[in-house]
Amino acid sequence: MTLGILLIALLVILIGAETFTNALEHLGERLKISEGVTGSIFAAVGTALPETMVPIVAILSTASTQAVREEVGVGAILGAPLMLSTLTMFLVAIFAIHKRGWQDDFHPERSGLTRDLRWFLLAFGLSAVAIFVPHHVAWVRALLALSLVLVYFIYLMLTIRASASLVADGHATKAGEPLFLVRLMGRINVPENLFTVLVQLGMGLAFIVFGAHGFVQGVEQLSAWLGISALVLALLIVPVATELPEKVNSIIWIRKRKDTLAFGNITGAMVFQGSLLPALGILLTPWEPRREVMAGLVLTIVASAYVLFMLRRGNLRPVHLFFNGFCYLAYLITVLI
């Protein structure tokens, strides 16, 4: 029964991801914005919102004990950037190799990807510093939380400002296929306009959210049978169940050689998840240095800094991202053995 729920939920998520990415490309084309903005802001935030609710609900709800709620909240907050910077990057490489070969270079818009990684490392670095601030020094923790919110606001402004010049340089978002909703309703001549695009966008996101919810239920049943602690469960299972399925968008785009959209969807979500949610964790949870937490912080920063280094060093290829997969494996070994 549990396996059936997982498979059905995954199918729903795949349908939703295809519908969402198709509509998103048309929206970006109509608004005349760059692929960087479409991937790093629209796609990243749009698909990150469902799993963002997990730590918020965990921290603010009255379900279970306070200790368990805080562990789930911290695990979900830190687990998403960890998974995005390690496992998701590795999976992108795997699917790129299958479609494009081992030595085929990625061609994302470099300035946007570099900006995403730099601002993520700044935000996540501040989150790491906050872990060592004693609880009784509340004003320092509050200042760090406010700084994280400010970091994301500045990042948004810089990303949007860069869009106009990128469009002029040929990096405008272009839809590769007709709008699915128009093609599906062809017999009744549904017009392809902004309203239709937004309707399909909402439909795709609804499928993703519904599928992710079912996926979480199936994984939770499986994890209960395995007997995993609340913090480890949140760090490992929650991000994989809620965030990874929605990053199917990046796999779809990488197979279509839309590298800017594919990487922007990942790194943009990293900035979002690595700034605003840790601000909540710093203010409302213990946010203290435990072995599982410290291992996740260090490996996330190492994996992200490595991608930035390889990008600045020269060409970024699928084989390079195997290192990110090894970082995720190292984390599994650290917390499970």
Coordinates of C-alpha atoms in Angstrom, one line a residue:
M1 CA 0.0 0.0 0.0
T2 CA 2.8 2.4 1.0
L3 CA 4.7 1.7 -2.2
G4 CA 1.5 2.3 -4.3
I5 CA 1.0 5.7 -2.7
L6 CA 4.6 6.7 -3.5
L7 CA 4.3 5.6 -7.1
I8 CA 1.0 7.3 -7.7
A9 CA 2.2 10.5 -6.0
L10 CA 5.4 10.5 -8.1
L11 CA 3.3 10.2 -11.3
V12 CA 1.1 13.1 -10.3
I13 CA 4.3 15.2 -9.5
L14 CA 5.8 14.4 -12.9
I15 CA 2.6 15.5 -14.7
G16 CA 2.5 18.6 -12.6
A17 CA 6.2 19.4 -13.3
E18 CA 5.7 19.1 -17.1
T19 CA 2.6 21.3 -16.9
F20 CA 4.3 23.9 -14.6
T21 CA 7.5 24.2 -16.7
N22 CA 5.6 24.6 -19.9
A23 CA 3.4 27.4 -18.5
L24 CA 6.4 29.0 -16.8
E25 CA 8.3 29.2 -20.1
H26 CA 5.3 30.9 -21.8
L27 CA 5.0 33.3 -18.8
G28 CA 8.6 34.3 -19.0
E29 CA 8.4 34.8 -22.7
R30 CA 5.3 37.0 -22.4
L31 CA 6.8 39.1 -19.6
K32 CA 10.0 39.5 -21.6
I33 CA 12.3 38.5 -18.8
S34 CA 15.5 36.5 -18.8
E35 CA 15.8 32.8 -18.2
G36 CA 17.8 33.6 -15.1
V37 CA 14.8 35.4 -13.5
T38 CA 12.4 32.7 -14.7
G39 CA 14.5 29.9 -13.2
S40 CA 16.0 31.6 -10.1
I41 CA 12.9 33.4 -8.9
F42 CA 9.7 32.3 -10.5
A43 CA 10.4 28.5 -10.7
A44 CA 12.5 28.3 -7.6
V45 CA 10.1 30.1 -5.3
G46 CA 7.0 28.7 -6.9
T47 CA 8.1 25.1 -6.4
A48 CA 9.7 25.8 -3.0
L49 CA 6.6 27.1 -1.4
P50 CA 4.9 23.7 -0.6
E51 CA 7.8 22.3 1.3
T52 CA 8.4 25.7 2.9
M53 CA 5.2 25.1 4.9
V54 CA 6.7 22.0 6.5
P55 CA 9.0 23.8 9.0
I56 CA 6.6 26.6 9.5
V57 CA 3.8 24.3 10.4
A58 CA 6.1 22.1 12.5
I59 CA 7.4 25.1 14.5
L60 CA 4.2 27.0 15.0
S61 CA 1.7 24.1 15.4
T62 CA 0.6 22.5 18.7
A63 CA 1.0 18.9 17.4
S64 CA 3.3 16.6 19.3
T65 CA 5.9 17.8 21.9
Q66 CA 7.8 21.1 21.5
A67 CA 11.1 19.2 21.3
V68 CA 9.9 17.1 18.4
R69 CA 8.4 20.1 16.6
E70 CA 11.6 22.0 16.9
E71 CA 13.7 19.0 15.6
V72 CA 11.4 18.6 12.6
G73 CA 11.5 22.3 11.9
V74 CA 15.3 22.6 12.1
G75 CA 15.8 19.4 10.1
A76 CA 13.4 20.6 7.3
I77 CA 15.1 24.0 7.2
L78 CA 18.6 22.7 6.9
G79 CA 17.8 19.6 4.9
A80 CA 16.5 21.4 1.9
P81 CA 19.7 23.4 1.0
L82 CA 21.7 20.2 1.8
M83 CA 19.7 18.1 -0.6
L84 CA 19.6 20.8 -3.4
S85 CA 23.4 21.4 -3.3
T86 CA 24.3 17.7 -3.2
L87 CA 21.8 15.1 -4.3
T88 CA 19.9 17.3 -6.7
M89 CA 23.0 18.5 -8.5
F90 CA 24.2 14.9 -8.8
L91 CA 20.8 13.8 -10.3
V92 CA 21.0 16.6 -12.8
A93 CA 24.4 15.3 -13.9
I94 CA 23.1 11.7 -14.2
F95 CA 20.2 12.8 -16.5
A96 CA 22.5 15.1 -18.5
I97 CA 24.9 12.2 -19.0
H98 CA 22.1 9.9 -20.2
K99 CA 20.9 12.5 -22.7
R100 CA 24.1 14.5 -23.6
G101 CA 27.1 12.4 -22.7
W102 CA 29.9 12.5 -20.1
Q103 CA 31.9 15.4 -21.5
D104 CA 29.1 17.7 -22.7
D105 CA 29.5 21.2 -21.2
F106 CA 26.7 22.9 -19.3
H107 CA 25.9 26.3 -20.7
P108 CA 24.0 28.2 -18.0
E109 CA 24.0 32.0 -18.0
R110 CA 27.2 32.4 -15.8
S111 CA 26.6 35.7 -14.1
G112 CA 23.2 34.6 -12.8
L113 CA 24.4 31.2 -11.5
T114 CA 27.4 32.9 -9.9
R115 CA 25.2 35.4 -8.3
D116 CA 22.9 32.7 -6.9
L117 CA 25.8 30.7 -5.4
R118 CA 27.5 33.7 -3.9
W119 CA 24.4 35.0 -2.2
F120 CA 23.5 31.6 -1.0
L121 CA 26.9 31.1 0.6
L122 CA 26.6 34.5 2.3
A123 CA 23.2 33.7 3.7
F124 CA 24.0 30.1 4.7
G125 CA 27.2 31.3 6.3
L126 CA 25.3 33.7 8.5
S127 CA 23.0 30.9 9.4
A128 CA 26.0 28.8 10.5
V129 CA 27.4 31.7 12.6
A130 CA 24.0 32.0 14.3
I131 CA 24.2 28.4 15.6
F132 CA 27.1 29.5 17.9
V133 CA 25.4 32.5 19.3
P134 CA 24.1 31.8 22.9
H135 CA 20.4 31.9 23.4
H136 CA 20.5 34.6 26.0
V137 CA 22.2 37.0 23.5
A138 CA 18.8 37.4 21.8
W139 CA 19.5 40.7 20.1
V140 CA 22.4 39.2 18.1
R141 CA 20.3 36.3 16.9
A142 CA 17.5 38.7 16.0
L143 CA 20.0 40.9 14.1
L144 CA 21.3 37.8 12.2
A145 CA 17.7 36.8 11.3
L146 CA 16.9 40.3 10.0
S147 CA 20.2 40.2 8.0
L148 CA 19.1 37.0 6.3
V149 CA 15.8 38.6 5.2
L150 CA 17.7 41.6 3.9
V151 CA 20.1 39.4 2.0
Y152 CA 17.2 37.8 0.1
F153 CA 15.6 41.2 -0.6
I154 CA 18.9 42.5 -2.1
Y155 CA 19.4 39.3 -4.1
L156 CA 15.9 39.7 -5.6
M157 CA 16.6 43.3 -6.6
L158 CA 19.9 42.4 -8.2
T159 CA 18.5 39.4 -10.1
I160 CA 15.5 41.5 -11.5
R161 CA 17.8 44.4 -12.4
A162 CA 20.1 42.1 -14.4
S163 CA 17.2 40.8 -16.4
A164 CA 16.9 43.6 -19.0
S165 CA 20.5 43.5 -20.1
L166 CA 20.4 39.7 -20.3
V167 CA 17.3 39.8 -22.5
A168 CA 19.1 42.2 -24.8
D169 CA 22.1 39.8 -25.0
G170 CA 19.9 36.9 -26.2
H171 CA 19.0 35.2 -22.8
A172 CA 15.3 35.9 -23.0
T173 CA 13.0 33.1 -21.9
K174 CA 11.6 31.2 -25.0
A175 CA 8.9 28.6 -24.9
G176 CA 10.0 25.5 -26.7
E177 CA 6.5 24.0 -27.1
P178 CA 2.9 25.3 -27.5
L179 CA 0.9 25.8 -24.3
F180 CA -0.4 22.4 -23.1
L181 CA -3.8 23.8 -22.1
V182 CA -4.3 25.4 -25.5
R183 CA -3.3 22.2 -27.3
L184 CA -5.5 20.1 -25.1
M185 CA -8.5 22.3 -25.6
G186 CA -7.9 22.9 -29.3
R187 CA -11.4 21.9 -30.3
I188 CA -13.0 24.8 -28.5
N189 CA -10.3 27.3 -29.6
V190 CA -9.0 28.4 -26.1
P191 CA -7.0 31.6 -26.7
E192 CA -3.3 31.6 -25.7
N193 CA -3.1 34.7 -23.5
L194 CA -1.8 35.6 -20.1
F195 CA -4.9 34.4 -18.3
T196 CA -4.6 30.9 -19.9
V197 CA -0.9 30.8 -19.0
L198 CA -1.7 31.6 -15.4
V199 CA -4.5 29.0 -15.2
Q200 CA -2.1 26.3 -16.5
L201 CA 0.6 27.5 -14.1
G202 CA -1.9 27.1 -11.2
M203 CA -2.9 23.7 -12.4
G204 CA 0.7 22.5 -12.6
L205 CA 1.5 23.8 -9.1
A206 CA -1.7 22.2 -7.7
F207 CA -0.6 18.8 -9.2
I208 CA 2.9 19.2 -7.7
V209 CA 1.5 20.2 -4.2
F210 CA -1.1 17.3 -4.3
G211 CA 1.5 14.8 -5.4
A212 CA 4.1 16.0 -2.9
H213 CA 1.5 15.7 -0.1
G214 CA 0.8 12.0 -1.0
F215 CA 4.6 11.4 -1.4
V216 CA 5.1 12.7 2.2
Q217 CA 2.4 10.5 3.6
G218 CA 4.0 7.4 1.9
V219 CA 7.5 8.3 3.1
E220 CA 6.3 9.0 6.6
Q221 CA 4.7 5.5 6.8
L222 CA 7.9 4.0 5.6
S223 CA 10.1 6.0 8.0
A224 CA 7.9 5.0 11.0
W225 CA 8.5 1.4 10.1
L226 CA 12.3 2.1 10.0
G227 CA 12.3 3.9 13.3
I228 CA 14.3 7.0 12.4
S229 CA 14.6 9.9 14.9
A230 CA 12.7 13.2 14.3
L231 CA 15.8 15.3 13.4
V232 CA 17.4 12.7 11.1
L233 CA 14.0 12.0 9.5
A234 CA 13.5 15.7 8.8
L235 CA 17.0 16.2 7.5
L236 CA 16.9 13.2 5.2
I237 CA 13.3 12.3 4.4
V238 CA 11.3 15.6 4.4
P239 CA 13.5 17.4 1.8
V240 CA 13.6 14.3 -0.5
A241 CA 9.9 13.9 -0.2
T242 CA 8.8 17.5 -0.6
E243 CA 11.6 19.3 -2.6
L244 CA 13.3 16.7 -4.7
P245 CA 10.2 15.6 -6.7
E246 CA 9.5 19.2 -7.6
K247 CA 13.0 19.6 -8.9
V248 CA 12.0 17.3 -11.7
N249 CA 11.5 20.7 -13.5
S250 CA 15.3 21.0 -13.6
I251 CA 15.7 17.5 -15.0
I252 CA 13.2 18.3 -17.7
W253 CA 15.0 21.5 -18.6
I254 CA 18.5 20.0 -18.5
R255 CA 17.4 17.3 -21.0
K256 CA 16.1 20.1 -23.3
R257 CA 19.4 21.9 -22.9
K258 CA 17.8 24.8 -21.1
D259 CA 20.7 24.9 -18.6
T260 CA 20.0 28.4 -17.3
L261 CA 16.5 27.4 -16.3
A262 CA 17.6 24.1 -14.9
F263 CA 20.4 25.5 -12.6
G264 CA 18.4 28.6 -11.7
N265 CA 15.6 26.5 -10.5
I266 CA 18.0 24.8 -8.1
T267 CA 20.2 27.6 -7.0
G268 CA 17.4 30.1 -6.7
A269 CA 15.6 27.7 -4.4
M270 CA 18.8 27.4 -2.4
V271 CA 18.9 31.2 -1.8
F272 CA 15.3 31.2 -0.9
Q273 CA 15.6 28.2 1.4
G274 CA 19.0 29.3 2.8
S275 CA 17.9 32.8 3.9
L276 CA 14.3 33.2 4.8
L277 CA 13.7 29.9 6.5
P278 CA 16.9 29.9 8.6
A279 CA 15.8 33.4 9.8
L280 CA 12.7 31.7 11.2
G281 CA 14.7 28.9 12.7
I282 CA 17.1 31.3 14.4
L283 CA 14.2 33.1 16.1
L284 CA 11.9 30.3 17.0
T285 CA 14.0 27.1 17.6
P286 CA 17.1 26.2 19.7
W287 CA 19.3 26.5 16.5
E288 CA 22.2 24.9 18.3
P289 CA 25.3 22.9 17.1
R290 CA 24.5 19.2 17.1
R291 CA 26.5 16.6 15.2
E292 CA 23.8 16.1 12.5
V293 CA 23.2 19.8 12.1
M294 CA 26.9 20.7 11.8
A295 CA 27.6 17.9 9.3
G296 CA 24.8 19.2 7.2
L297 CA 26.0 22.8 7.3
V298 CA 29.6 22.0 6.5
L299 CA 28.8 19.6 3.6
T300 CA 26.2 22.1 2.1
I301 CA 28.7 24.9 2.1
V302 CA 31.5 22.7 0.7
A303 CA 29.2 21.4 -2.1
S304 CA 28.0 24.9 -3.0
A305 CA 31.5 26.4 -2.9
Y306 CA 32.8 23.6 -5.1
V307 CA 30.2 24.3 -7.9
L308 CA 31.1 28.0 -7.7
F309 CA 34.8 27.2 -7.9
M310 CA 34.3 24.9 -10.9
L311 CA 32.1 27.5 -12.6
R312 CA 34.7 30.2 -12.2
R313 CA 37.6 27.8 -13.1
G314 CA 36.2 27.1 -16.6
N315 CA 33.6 24.7 -18.0
L316 CA 31.1 22.9 -15.8
R317 CA 30.4 19.3 -16.9
P318 CA 28.2 16.5 -15.6
V319 CA 31.1 14.5 -14.3
H320 CA 32.1 17.4 -12.1
L321 CA 28.8 17.2 -10.2
F322 CA 29.6 13.6 -9.0
F323 CA 31.5 15.3 -6.2
N324 CA 28.2 16.7 -4.9
G325 CA 26.8 13.2 -4.9
F326 CA 29.7 12.1 -2.8
C327 CA 29.0 14.9 -0.3
Y328 CA 25.4 13.6 0.1
L329 CA 26.7 10.1 0.6
A330 CA 29.2 11.4 3.2
Y331 CA 26.2 12.9 5.1
L332 CA 24.3 9.7 5.0
I333 CA 27.2 7.9 6.4
T334 CA 27.7 10.5 9.1
V335 CA 24.1 10.4 10.5
L336 CA 23.2 6.8 9.9
I337 CA 26.3 4.9 11.0

